[in-house]
Each structure stands twice: as structure tokens, then as C-alpha cells.
XYZ file of C-alpha atoms in Angstrom:
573
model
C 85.998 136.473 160.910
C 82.898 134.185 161.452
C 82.137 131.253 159.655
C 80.327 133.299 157.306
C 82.665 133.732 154.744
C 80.417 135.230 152.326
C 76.100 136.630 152.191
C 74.652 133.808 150.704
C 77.022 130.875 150.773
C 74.241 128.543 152.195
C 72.028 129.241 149.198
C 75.331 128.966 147.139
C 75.992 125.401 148.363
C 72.426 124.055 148.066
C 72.521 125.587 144.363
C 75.482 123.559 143.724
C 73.332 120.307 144.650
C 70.597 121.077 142.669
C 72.549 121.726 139.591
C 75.011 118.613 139.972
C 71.757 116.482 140.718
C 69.978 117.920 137.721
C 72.726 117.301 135.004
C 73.517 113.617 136.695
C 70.475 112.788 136.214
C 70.231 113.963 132.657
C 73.449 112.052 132.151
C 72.273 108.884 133.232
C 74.257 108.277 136.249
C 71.751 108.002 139.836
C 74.694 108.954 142.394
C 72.500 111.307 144.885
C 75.637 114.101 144.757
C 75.493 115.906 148.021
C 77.530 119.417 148.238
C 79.566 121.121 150.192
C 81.689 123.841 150.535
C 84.983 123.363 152.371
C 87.638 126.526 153.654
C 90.702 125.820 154.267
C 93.396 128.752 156.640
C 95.858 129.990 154.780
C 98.033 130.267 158.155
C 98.518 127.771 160.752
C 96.529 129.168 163.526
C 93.188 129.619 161.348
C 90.560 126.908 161.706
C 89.089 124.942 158.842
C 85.237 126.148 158.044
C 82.950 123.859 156.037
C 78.972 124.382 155.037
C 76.798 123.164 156.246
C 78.071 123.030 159.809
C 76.416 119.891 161.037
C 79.934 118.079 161.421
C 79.799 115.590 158.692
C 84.246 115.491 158.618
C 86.839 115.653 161.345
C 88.147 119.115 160.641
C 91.261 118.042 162.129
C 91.968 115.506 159.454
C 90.949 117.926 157.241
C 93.130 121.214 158.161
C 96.058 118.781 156.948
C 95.224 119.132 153.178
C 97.438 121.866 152.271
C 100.805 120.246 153.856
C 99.454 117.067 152.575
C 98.975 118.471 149.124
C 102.412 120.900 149.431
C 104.203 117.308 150.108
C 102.607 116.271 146.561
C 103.292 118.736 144.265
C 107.045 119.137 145.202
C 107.105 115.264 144.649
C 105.664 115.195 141.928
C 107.644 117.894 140.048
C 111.049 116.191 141.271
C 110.245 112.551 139.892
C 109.169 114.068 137.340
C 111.545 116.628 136.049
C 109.256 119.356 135.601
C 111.093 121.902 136.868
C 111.688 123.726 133.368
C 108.442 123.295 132.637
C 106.283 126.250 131.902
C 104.252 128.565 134.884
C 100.542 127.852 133.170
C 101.182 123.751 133.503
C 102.753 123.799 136.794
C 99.968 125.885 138.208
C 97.703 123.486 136.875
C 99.353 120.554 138.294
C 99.692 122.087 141.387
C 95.933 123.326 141.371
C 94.808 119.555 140.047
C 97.093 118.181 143.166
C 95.800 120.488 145.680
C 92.260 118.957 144.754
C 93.225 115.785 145.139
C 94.980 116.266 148.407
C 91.915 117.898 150.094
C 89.749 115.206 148.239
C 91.501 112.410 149.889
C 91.476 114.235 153.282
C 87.262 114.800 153.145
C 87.133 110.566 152.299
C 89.448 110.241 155.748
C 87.481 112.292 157.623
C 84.333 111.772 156.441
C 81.768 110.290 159.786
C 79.963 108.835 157.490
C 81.241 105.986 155.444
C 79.721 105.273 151.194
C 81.062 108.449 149.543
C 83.461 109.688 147.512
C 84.557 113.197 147.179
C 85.593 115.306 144.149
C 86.751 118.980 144.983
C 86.766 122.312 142.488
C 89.152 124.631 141.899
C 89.880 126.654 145.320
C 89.622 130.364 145.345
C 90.636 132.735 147.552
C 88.451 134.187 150.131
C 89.446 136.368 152.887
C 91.681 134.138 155.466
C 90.682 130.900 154.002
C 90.686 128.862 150.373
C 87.310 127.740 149.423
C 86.572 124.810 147.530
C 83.448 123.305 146.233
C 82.540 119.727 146.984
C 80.381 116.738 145.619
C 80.107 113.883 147.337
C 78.978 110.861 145.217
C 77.328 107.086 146.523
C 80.466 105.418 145.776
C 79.182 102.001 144.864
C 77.256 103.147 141.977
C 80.525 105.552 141.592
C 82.853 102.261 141.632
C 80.365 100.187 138.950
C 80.627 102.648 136.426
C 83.240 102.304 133.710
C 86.422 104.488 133.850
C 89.383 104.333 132.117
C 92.974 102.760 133.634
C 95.176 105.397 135.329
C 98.564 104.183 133.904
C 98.415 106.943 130.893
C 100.897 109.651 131.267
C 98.065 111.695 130.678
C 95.702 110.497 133.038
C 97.058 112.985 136.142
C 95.191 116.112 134.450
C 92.200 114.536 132.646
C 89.270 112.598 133.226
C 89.143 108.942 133.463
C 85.116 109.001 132.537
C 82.104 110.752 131.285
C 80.450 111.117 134.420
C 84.236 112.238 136.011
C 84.076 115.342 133.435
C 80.380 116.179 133.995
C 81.354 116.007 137.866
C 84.794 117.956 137.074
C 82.778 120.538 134.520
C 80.028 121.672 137.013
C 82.059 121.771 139.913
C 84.537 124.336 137.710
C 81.158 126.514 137.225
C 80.554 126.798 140.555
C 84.648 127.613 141.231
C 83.871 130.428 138.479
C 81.044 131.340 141.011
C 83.576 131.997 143.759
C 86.134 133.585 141.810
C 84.053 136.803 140.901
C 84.321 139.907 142.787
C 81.268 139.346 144.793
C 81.311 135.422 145.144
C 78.361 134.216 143.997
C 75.251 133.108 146.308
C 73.839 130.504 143.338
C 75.087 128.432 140.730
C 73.658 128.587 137.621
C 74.316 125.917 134.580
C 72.272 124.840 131.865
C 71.971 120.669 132.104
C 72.835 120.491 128.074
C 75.607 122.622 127.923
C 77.408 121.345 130.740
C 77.003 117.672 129.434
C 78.328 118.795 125.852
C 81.248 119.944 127.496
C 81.806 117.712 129.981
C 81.748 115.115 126.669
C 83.985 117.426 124.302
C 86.833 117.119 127.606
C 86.375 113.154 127.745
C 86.333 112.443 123.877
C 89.613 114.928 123.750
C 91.174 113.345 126.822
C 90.799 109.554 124.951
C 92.029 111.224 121.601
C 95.303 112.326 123.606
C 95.467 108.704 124.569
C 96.119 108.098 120.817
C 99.037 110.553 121.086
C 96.909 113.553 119.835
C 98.083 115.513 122.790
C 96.628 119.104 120.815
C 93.677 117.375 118.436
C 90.240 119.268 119.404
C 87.006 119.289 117.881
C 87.095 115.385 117.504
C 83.361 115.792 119.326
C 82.106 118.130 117.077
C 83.399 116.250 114.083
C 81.583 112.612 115.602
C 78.662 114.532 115.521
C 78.298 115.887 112.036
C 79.740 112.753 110.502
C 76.631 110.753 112.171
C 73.955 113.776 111.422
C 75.094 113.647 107.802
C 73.338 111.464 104.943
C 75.147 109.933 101.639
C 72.871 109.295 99.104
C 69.968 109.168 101.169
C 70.903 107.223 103.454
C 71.627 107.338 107.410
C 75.523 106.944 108.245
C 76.731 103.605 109.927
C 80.129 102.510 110.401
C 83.010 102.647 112.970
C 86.380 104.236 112.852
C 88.943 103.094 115.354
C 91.200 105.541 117.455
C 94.890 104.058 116.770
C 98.039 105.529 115.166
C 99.208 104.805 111.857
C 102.492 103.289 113.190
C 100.489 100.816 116.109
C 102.084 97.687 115.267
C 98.544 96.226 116.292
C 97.168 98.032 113.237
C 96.206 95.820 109.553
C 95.963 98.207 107.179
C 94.119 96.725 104.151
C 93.338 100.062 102.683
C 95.872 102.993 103.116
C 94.744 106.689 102.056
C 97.761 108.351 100.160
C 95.657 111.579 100.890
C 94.225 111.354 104.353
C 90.916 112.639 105.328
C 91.127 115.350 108.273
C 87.691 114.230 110.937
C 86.627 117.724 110.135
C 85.747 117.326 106.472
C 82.305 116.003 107.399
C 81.620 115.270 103.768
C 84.408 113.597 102.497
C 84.650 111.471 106.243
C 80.675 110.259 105.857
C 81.994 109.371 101.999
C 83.977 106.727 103.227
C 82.467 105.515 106.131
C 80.938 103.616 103.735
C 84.077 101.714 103.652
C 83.818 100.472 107.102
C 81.848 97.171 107.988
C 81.802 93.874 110.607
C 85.604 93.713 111.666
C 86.560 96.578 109.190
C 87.081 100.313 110.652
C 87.798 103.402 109.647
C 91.743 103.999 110.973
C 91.955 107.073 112.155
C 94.541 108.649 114.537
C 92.284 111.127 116.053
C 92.940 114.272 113.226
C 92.401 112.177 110.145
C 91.544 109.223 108.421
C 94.441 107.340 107.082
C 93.278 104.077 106.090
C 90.875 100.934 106.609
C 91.711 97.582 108.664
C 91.604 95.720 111.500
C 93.285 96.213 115.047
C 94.771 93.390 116.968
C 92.987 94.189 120.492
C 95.745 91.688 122.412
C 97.266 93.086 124.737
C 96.577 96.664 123.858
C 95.452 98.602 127.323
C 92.643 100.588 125.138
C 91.356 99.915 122.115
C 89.099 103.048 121.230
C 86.181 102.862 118.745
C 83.537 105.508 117.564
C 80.863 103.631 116.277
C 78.290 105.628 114.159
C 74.805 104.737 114.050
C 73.340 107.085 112.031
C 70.583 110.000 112.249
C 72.687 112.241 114.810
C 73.769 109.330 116.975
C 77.143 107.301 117.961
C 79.401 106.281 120.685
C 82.377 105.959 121.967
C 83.971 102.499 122.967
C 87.330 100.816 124.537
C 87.237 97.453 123.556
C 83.699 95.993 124.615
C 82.925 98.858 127.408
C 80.708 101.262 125.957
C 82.179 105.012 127.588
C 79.631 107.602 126.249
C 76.309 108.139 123.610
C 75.815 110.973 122.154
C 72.497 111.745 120.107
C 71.770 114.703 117.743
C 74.494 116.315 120.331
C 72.916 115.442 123.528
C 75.839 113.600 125.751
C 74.415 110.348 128.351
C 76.146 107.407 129.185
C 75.419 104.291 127.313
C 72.075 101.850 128.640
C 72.071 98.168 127.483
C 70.506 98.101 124.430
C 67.945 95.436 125.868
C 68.246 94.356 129.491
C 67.659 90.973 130.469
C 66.187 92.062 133.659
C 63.643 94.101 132.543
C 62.026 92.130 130.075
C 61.876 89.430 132.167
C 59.889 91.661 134.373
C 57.793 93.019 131.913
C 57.190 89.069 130.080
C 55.785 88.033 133.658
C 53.265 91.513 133.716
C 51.771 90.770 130.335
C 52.050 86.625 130.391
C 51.809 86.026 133.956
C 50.983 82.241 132.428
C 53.976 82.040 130.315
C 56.657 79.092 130.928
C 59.949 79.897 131.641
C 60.994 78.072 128.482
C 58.900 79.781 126.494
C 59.823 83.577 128.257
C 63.650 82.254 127.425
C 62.365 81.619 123.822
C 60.846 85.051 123.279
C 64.506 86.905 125.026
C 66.302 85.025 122.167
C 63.809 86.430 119.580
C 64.045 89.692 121.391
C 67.947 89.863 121.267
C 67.857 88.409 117.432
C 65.811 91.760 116.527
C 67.974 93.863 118.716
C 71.196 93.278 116.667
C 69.148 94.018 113.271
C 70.876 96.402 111.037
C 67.825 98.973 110.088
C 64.787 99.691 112.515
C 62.056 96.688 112.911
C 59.518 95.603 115.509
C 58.443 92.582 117.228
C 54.707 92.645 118.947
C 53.855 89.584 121.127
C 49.948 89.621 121.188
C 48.487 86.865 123.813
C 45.696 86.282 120.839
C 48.336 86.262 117.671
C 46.478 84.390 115.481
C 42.853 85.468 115.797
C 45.450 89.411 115.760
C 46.830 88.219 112.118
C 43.593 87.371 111.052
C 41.823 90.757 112.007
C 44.757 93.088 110.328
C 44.655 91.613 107.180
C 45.164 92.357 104.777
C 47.700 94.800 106.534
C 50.043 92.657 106.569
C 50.935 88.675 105.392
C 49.973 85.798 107.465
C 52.028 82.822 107.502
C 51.585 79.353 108.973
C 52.682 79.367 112.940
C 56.183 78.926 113.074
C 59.494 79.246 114.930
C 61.201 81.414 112.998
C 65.077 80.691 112.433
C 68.073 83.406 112.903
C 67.949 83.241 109.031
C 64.321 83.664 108.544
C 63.709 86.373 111.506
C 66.322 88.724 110.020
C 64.499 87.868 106.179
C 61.091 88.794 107.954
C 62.404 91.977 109.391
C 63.816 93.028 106.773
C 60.371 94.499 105.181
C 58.143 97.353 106.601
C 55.627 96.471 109.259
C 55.879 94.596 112.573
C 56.326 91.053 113.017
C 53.660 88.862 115.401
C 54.461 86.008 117.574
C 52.563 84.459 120.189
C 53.797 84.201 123.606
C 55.302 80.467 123.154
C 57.389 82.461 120.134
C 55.927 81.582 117.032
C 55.744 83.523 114.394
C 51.994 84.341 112.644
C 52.486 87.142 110.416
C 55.162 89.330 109.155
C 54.917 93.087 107.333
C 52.125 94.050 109.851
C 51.201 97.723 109.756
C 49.366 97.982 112.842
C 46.308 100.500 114.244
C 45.666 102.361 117.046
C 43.826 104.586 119.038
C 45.332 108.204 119.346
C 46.455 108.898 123.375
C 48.061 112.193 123.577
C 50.928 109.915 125.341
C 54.163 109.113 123.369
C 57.156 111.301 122.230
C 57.139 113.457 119.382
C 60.577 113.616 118.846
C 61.153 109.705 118.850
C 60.174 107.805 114.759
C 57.102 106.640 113.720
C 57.576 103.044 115.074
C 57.659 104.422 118.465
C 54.677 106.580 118.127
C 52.667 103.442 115.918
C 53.129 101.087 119.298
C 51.511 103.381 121.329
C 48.503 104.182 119.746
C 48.782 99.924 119.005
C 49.034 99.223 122.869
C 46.273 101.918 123.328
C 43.509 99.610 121.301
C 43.178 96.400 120.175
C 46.981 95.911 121.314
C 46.099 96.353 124.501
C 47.641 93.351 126.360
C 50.820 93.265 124.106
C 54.430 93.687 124.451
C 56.116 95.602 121.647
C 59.877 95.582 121.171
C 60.858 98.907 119.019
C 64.218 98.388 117.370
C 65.184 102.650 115.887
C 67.241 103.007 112.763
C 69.809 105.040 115.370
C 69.888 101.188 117.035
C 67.832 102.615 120.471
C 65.553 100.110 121.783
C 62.570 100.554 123.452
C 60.515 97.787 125.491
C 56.515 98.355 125.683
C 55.070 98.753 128.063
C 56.967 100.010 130.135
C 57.587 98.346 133.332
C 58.663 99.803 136.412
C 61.209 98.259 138.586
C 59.324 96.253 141.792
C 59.648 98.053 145.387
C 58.487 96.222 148.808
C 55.459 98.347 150.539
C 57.188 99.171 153.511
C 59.939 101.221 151.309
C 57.738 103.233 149.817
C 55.582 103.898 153.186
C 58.839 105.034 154.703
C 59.330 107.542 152.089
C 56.062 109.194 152.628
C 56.583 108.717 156.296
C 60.243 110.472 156.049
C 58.564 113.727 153.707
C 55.924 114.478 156.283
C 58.056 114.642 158.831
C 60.420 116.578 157.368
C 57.939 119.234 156.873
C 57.104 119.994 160.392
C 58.025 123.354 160.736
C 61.303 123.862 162.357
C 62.987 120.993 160.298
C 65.985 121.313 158.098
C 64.837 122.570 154.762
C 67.536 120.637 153.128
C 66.389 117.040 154.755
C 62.493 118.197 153.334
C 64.278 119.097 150.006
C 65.895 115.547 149.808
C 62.910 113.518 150.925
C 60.984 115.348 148.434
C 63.222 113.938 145.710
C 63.507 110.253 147.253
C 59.052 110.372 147.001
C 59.202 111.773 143.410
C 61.286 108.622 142.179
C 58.429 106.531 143.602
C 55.211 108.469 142.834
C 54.140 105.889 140.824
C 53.501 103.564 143.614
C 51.529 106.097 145.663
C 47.910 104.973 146.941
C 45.701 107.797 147.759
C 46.086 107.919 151.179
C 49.862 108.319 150.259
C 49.284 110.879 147.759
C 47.303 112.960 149.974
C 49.882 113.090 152.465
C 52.705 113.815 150.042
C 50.323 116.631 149.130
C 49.394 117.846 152.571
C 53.190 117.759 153.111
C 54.460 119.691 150.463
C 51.695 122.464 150.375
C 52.492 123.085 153.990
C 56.183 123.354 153.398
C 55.489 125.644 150.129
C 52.850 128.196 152.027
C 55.372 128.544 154.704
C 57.901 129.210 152.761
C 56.017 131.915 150.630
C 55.276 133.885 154.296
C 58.715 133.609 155.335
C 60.944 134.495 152.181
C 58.231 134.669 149.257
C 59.798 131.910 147.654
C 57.375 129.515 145.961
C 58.000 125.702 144.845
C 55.027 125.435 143.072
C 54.260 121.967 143.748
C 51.789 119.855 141.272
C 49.264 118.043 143.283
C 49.807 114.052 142.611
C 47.262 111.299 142.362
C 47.586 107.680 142.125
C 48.485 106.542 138.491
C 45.971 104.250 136.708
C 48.951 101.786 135.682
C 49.598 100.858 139.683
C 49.016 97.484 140.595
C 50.423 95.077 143.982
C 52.033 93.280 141.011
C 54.702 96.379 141.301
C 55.574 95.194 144.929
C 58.144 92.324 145.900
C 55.215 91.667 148.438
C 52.501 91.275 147.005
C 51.980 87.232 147.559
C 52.173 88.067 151.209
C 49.250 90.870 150.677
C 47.387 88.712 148.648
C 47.182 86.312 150.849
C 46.237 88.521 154.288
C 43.456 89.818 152.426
């Protein structure tokens, strides 16, 4: 047999890219997966097959996965003393260590260093096992939060959310292999795979409770947050512990508990829960209110509802996973230092550094406010307070206090500060110009600060605190690049589509220009353009396939303020 194992596995594997690209993305995690698809010989003498052929691993290192993972298994059942344990989990731990064993192989013979691998389930093709492979950037990988490996439990479950949405849509494209004609492309839609990629995580930390058989704990997270008592949004926490934790203080203890399913009765008393008081729950029911001890626990689990379809999941002060009205991501800083830094020198290029520090502290004040609010800083505050009354209440300039900020926010309409950080009016209800930009499906606040920014805002910086606690920074400011990065990137597209080239490297240079479109120039544009209409014409008289590329032009919002080097440009000019 040739290396083609199967019509269509190159499609297959570039399929499998796409789709683990697409839902990473739309989980939050940037880890540029790259696929593969590895074959191992089920007899000695075969050779081990991997696509593309382009010899990114040592296929010698590699062809010793299966003794490597046969060596495993038997050790691991002996230590163990799984012996009498039943077919259906001893498959699965020897599947799970046969993944592992071939995973560790690809990261020893990998030629190329900065990657971790993660395999799929292997099916049988032919002469050869097949497995599907991702290969991640592994110092993102490495920065992102996972969950300690000491749990008896850890072996067969995740240890993150972006390990399940790896581990769920490389099992779709194992399901892909396993049919009677393996499949040539791997199909997933992005939501469903995060909601179960999420369900597995939130059920693997409820077994860490000692719920080894509790499901649905997702499902019951999300109805408790989408429901309303009394009118009003759900906020509150419940904490994942047993009843018998001795680092459990149980002020309150239910004689009745309430099973996480019974959405009503559960939102009924989350109203009981409050600063240092949660919900105790042991991952089927609620069985009390207190406090948990978090010394010297290894996780300390907390679902923290905040209300209007939204909450997230916890251990200790590492925030896992976010889930709103059912969508799964991983969690973003609610404000990042970084950014608004950036975004206070765009709109006050004058501004002091004490006085940027000043408006951060303002910033994170509002941030931590219980209910929704928003903070404008307007270059022209006073002369602003004046000209929207009486749409609001002026005050006297002032520095406002912890006290007095969270008494000022706690009315409808926007509060105004200047850019040294005092206060000029409070209850603002601001005007605006109508854009056709904005979100529908984000609140009112959100869509009120961009019509604001639009007119006589213009020049502004709006912080947006949401009653489901998401923040949002206006306007938005895009991270700084040096020239020369983005110059390369066009550079590296056109060449790629010289007929003749590998599809694939066009394919990936094409996604490295579409993250920086923004800082295009014309001439750039029109290249990226030229480029990409050549490679979709020829590929529409070769294969009639069509990419249906959008022409791009250079956005109106571009500045040299956006590049690292712009003092240099400034100054050759």
C-alpha cells in the first residue's frame, strides 16, 4: 500500500485545521493549531506514514509509540490493580494511554522545536492506525491555566477548557475516520463543540468534588444565571465542596437540600449568598451556606453567577471558564492594565503619568461596581457638563472618593471626569449620532457610547461596566505592531501565491495578514488583493473551488500612532 491510505485524506487533514483554528479562536485561546494525521504499522516491518509528507518528525522516533505505549498500559494496570476492572474502562485507559504515548513520541521527534502535540482516538485503517493530530504554540499553551495533575481522576479527563475543546474536536474528526468510508472533511459547528467541550470540563471539576457520576451541572449553571427572582438578574456564588470538607463553615445548613437542577428553587436562594458567603454545594445539590477555609486545599472551586445568562467557573483566584447565555470562552481580565494605558496615551497624548495612574484607579473603582455604570473622560468635561444639561447634574470639579464614586454610580446616566480625574457631573444621559456600528445584542450602555463617541463625544474614552459584569473600553485600541512586521506579512502572502506554491503556506499567510488588516496602507492592500484574487481565479480553473475573497481597503481609524516606530518615521520624514 502507498502512502495514500485513503481518497481525500489531504483535504481531510487541512479540514481538521480549519475547524480546530475556527473554534480556538471562538474560545479565546490564539495557539495557531497546525494538523496532522499520523499512521502508525500494526506489524513490525510496516513503516510509519504521516500527512503532509514534508518530514516535520523523525519517523523513527515515532514508529516506537505502540511499544512505548504497550509498556504503559500494562504498567499502569499493575500499580494500579485494575485488573478486575471492567472491559469498557480498560479500553479507555488503554485508548487514553496509547494517545499519550504517540503524543509524547511526535514532541521527541518533532524538527521543529515550540509545539505541543495532542493526538485523537486512533482508528483502524488498512495496515496502519491513524490518528489525528494538533499541534499547539506551546508558550501560549504553557500560560494558560490548567488544573494540577495529582487527582486520581486527572488520567482520563481534562485538566482545562481549552484541553477539552482540543480533546472534543479532535474526537470529531476520530468519528471522521471511524466510518465506513473515512471521511475526506471534518465538519463541526464552532458553538456546539465549545458547549461540549465546557459540559466535559465543568463535569471533570465536579468529579473533583467526589461527584464521580453528577452530569448536567453545566446545564444547571446556566439556567440558574438566565433565571430572574422578582425581577431581578441573579448574582451570587456557590462553592464546589462536600458537606463533610473539614475546610467547610456551615452557617446555614438545608435540612432539605436543593438538587442544582431545580432552577427555581436554586435562583431562590442564591439570594442567600454574598461577599465571603457561598452557596455550599457538593456538585448535585445545595446543602447549606458558609465559608471555605482555602488553606491548604489543592482546589477550591467556585461558580460565580453574574446574572442575565452569564457566570464562571473559578479555583481559588484563577478564573477556568465564562460562559454567557450558553456560549463557552475562556475568561479575559475584566479591565487590562495594558490596554488602557494604550488607549489613555491615543486620546490624551498630553496626559501625565500621574494623572493616567489617577484615571486606572477610577477605572478599576467602576469595574468592581455591583450593577452596570459608565465612566466617560471628555478632554473638554466641563464646557461637556455644561452643554448636556439639564441631562444630567453638574457638580463642582472634584476627586471623587471610593465612597462617593460608588454613591455617584449608583444612579442612571454616565459619570464625567476630565482627564486629570475629576469629577464634573454625575447621572449624565448622553447623545449621539446614529453609525450603523455597534452590537445589537450587547445593552443599551454599549450601544449609547457609540452613537456618544460618534458626535460630540468624539475625542472621549468611555468605560462600559454591563449588569453581567463585562467591561468594555472605548475606543477601541488596537495593540501597536513595528512596520517592518506587518510589511513582511504582505511580503510572505504574495509570495505564497505564485503559482506552484504550497496551498497550505498561501492558506496560512492569508490568516497571519487578516489579523493585521487594520494596519494595511493602500499600497499594502492592493497587494493583499492582487494576491488573493490570483490565488482564488486559479483555483476556480483548476478545481472550481472559490474563496470568495472581500476586497480590503485601508481603515479610516489607521494612524503611525499604531506602530512601535513611529518616532523613528516621524522623524525621517
Amino acid at each position: 500500500m502507498g502512502w495514500q491510505l485513503w481518497d481525500g485524506q489531504a483535504r481531510f487533514r487541512r479540514s481538521l485545521e480549519q475547524v480546530a483554528n475556527d473554534v480556538l479562536d471562538a474560545a479565546g485561546a490564539d495557539l495557531d493549531p497546525r494538523a496532522f494525521v499520523v499512521a502508525l504499522p500494526l506489524t513490525s516491518d510496516g513503516d510509519v506514514m504521516v500527512e503532509p509528507q514534508r518530514g516535520h518528525f523523525d519517523r523513527a522516533i515515532l514508529k516506537q509509540a505502540s511499544a512505548l505505549a504497550t509498556r504503559r498500559f500494562n504498567k499502569l494496570v499493575r500499580d494500579n490493580g485494575f485488573d478486575d476492572d471492567s472491559d469498557a474502562h480498560l479500553a479507555a485507559l488503554e485508548s487514553l494511554t496509547r494517545r499519550r504515548a504517540v503524543a509524547d513520541k511526535l514532541n521527541a521527534a518533532a524538527r521543529a522545536s515550540g509545539r505541543v502535540h495532542f493526538v485523537g482516538l486512533g482508528v483502524t485503517l488498512g495496515d496502519h492506525m491513524a490518528f489525528p493530530v494538533l499541534a499547539l504554540q506551546s508558550d501560549p499553551w504553557q500560560d494558560l491555566p490548567q488544573l494540577s495533575a495529582a487527582a486520581s481522576d486527572a488520567f482520563l479527563t481534562a485538566r482545562s477548557f481549552q484541553e477539552a475543546v482540543v480533546t472534543t474536536v479532535l474526537d470529531v474528526a476520530s468519528r471522521e475516520l471511524d466510518r465506513q468510508t473515512p471521511g475526506r472533511v471534518v465538519r463541526a459547528d464552532t458553538e456546539a463543540v465549545l458547549r461540549a467541550a465546557a459540559d466535559a470540563f465543568v463535569s471533570a471539576v465536579v468529579a473533583r468534588t467526589g461527584q464521580d457520576h453528577a452530569f448536567g451541572a453545566m446545564q444547571a449553571f446556566d439556567a440558574v444565571a438566565a433565571t430572574r427572582y422578582e425581577g431581578r438578574a441573579g448574582k451570587g456564588s456557590l462553592a464546589l465542596v462536600p458537606s463533610d470538607d473539614e475546610s467547610v463553615t456551615q452557617i446555614i445548613t438545608l435540612e432539605h437540600p436543593v438538587p442544582i437542577g431545580r432552577t427555581r428553587g436554586l435562583r431562590k436562594i442564591l439570594e442567600l449568598s454574598g461577599p465571603g458567603l457561598h452557596l455550599l454545594c457538593d456538585g448535585r445539590e445545595v446543602y447549606g451556606l458558609g465559608t471555605v477555609d482555602i488553606a491548604g486545599r489543592t482546589n477550591t472551586f467556585e461558580v460565580r453567577i453574574s446574572g442575565d445568562g452569564s457566570w464562571e467557573l473559578w479555583d481559588g483566584d484563577v478564573p477556568f471558564l465564562r460562559v454567557d447565555n450558553g456560549i463557552p470562552t475562556m475568561p479575559r481580565d475584566l479591565l487590562d492594565e495594558d490596554e488602557f494605558a494604550v488607549t489613555v496615551e491615543r486620546v490624551f497624548p498630553n496626559v501625565s503619568a500621574r494623572n493616567a495612574k489617577l484615571l486606572w484607579r477610577i477605572a478599576v473603582a467602576c469595574s468592581q461596581q455591583a450593577h452596570g455604570t459608565m465612566l466617560v473622560v471628555h478632554p473638554e468635561a466641563g464646557e461637556e457638563a455644561a452643554r448636556l444639561l439639564p441631562q444630567g447634574y453638574a457638580i463642582a470639579p472634584t476627586s471623587l472618593s471610593e465612597r462617593a464614586l460608588e454613591a455617584a454610580t449608583s444612579i442612571d446616566g454616565a459619570v464625567l471626569v476630565s482627564p486629570d480625574g475629576r469629577c464634573h457631573a454625575v447621572g449624565v444621559i448622553l447623545d449621539g449620532l446614529a453609525t450603523g456600528t455597534g452590537d445589537p445584542a450587547r445593552g443599551a450602555r454599549f450601544g449609547s457610547a457609540i452613537r456618544y463617541l460618534a458626535g460630540a463625544g468624539k475625542g472621549a474614552m468611555v468605560i462600559i461596566v454591563s449588569e453581567d459584569g463585562r467591561i468594555d473600553l472605548l475606543p477601541k485600541s488596537k495593540r501597536r505592531v513595528r512596520r517592518a512586521t506587518v510589511q513582511r506579512a504582505v511580503e510572505r502572502l504574495v509570495q505564497t501565491s505564485a503559482e506552484g506554491e504550497d496551498p497550505e503556506a498561501f492558506t496560512r499567510a492569508d490568516r497571519a495578514v487578516e489579523e493585521i488588516e487594520f494596519y494595511l496602507n493602500q499600497e499594502q492592500c492592493d497587494a493583499v488583493n492582487q494576491a488573493r484574487e490570483a490565488v482564488e481565479s486559479r483555483e476556480w480553473g483548476e478545481a472550481r473551488v472559490r474563496r470568495q475573497y472581500i476586497p480590503i481597503a485601508p481603515d479610516p481609524a489607521m494612524d503611525d500612532s499604531y506602530f512601535v516606530d513611529r518616532a523613528a518615521a516621524t522623524e525621517n520624514s
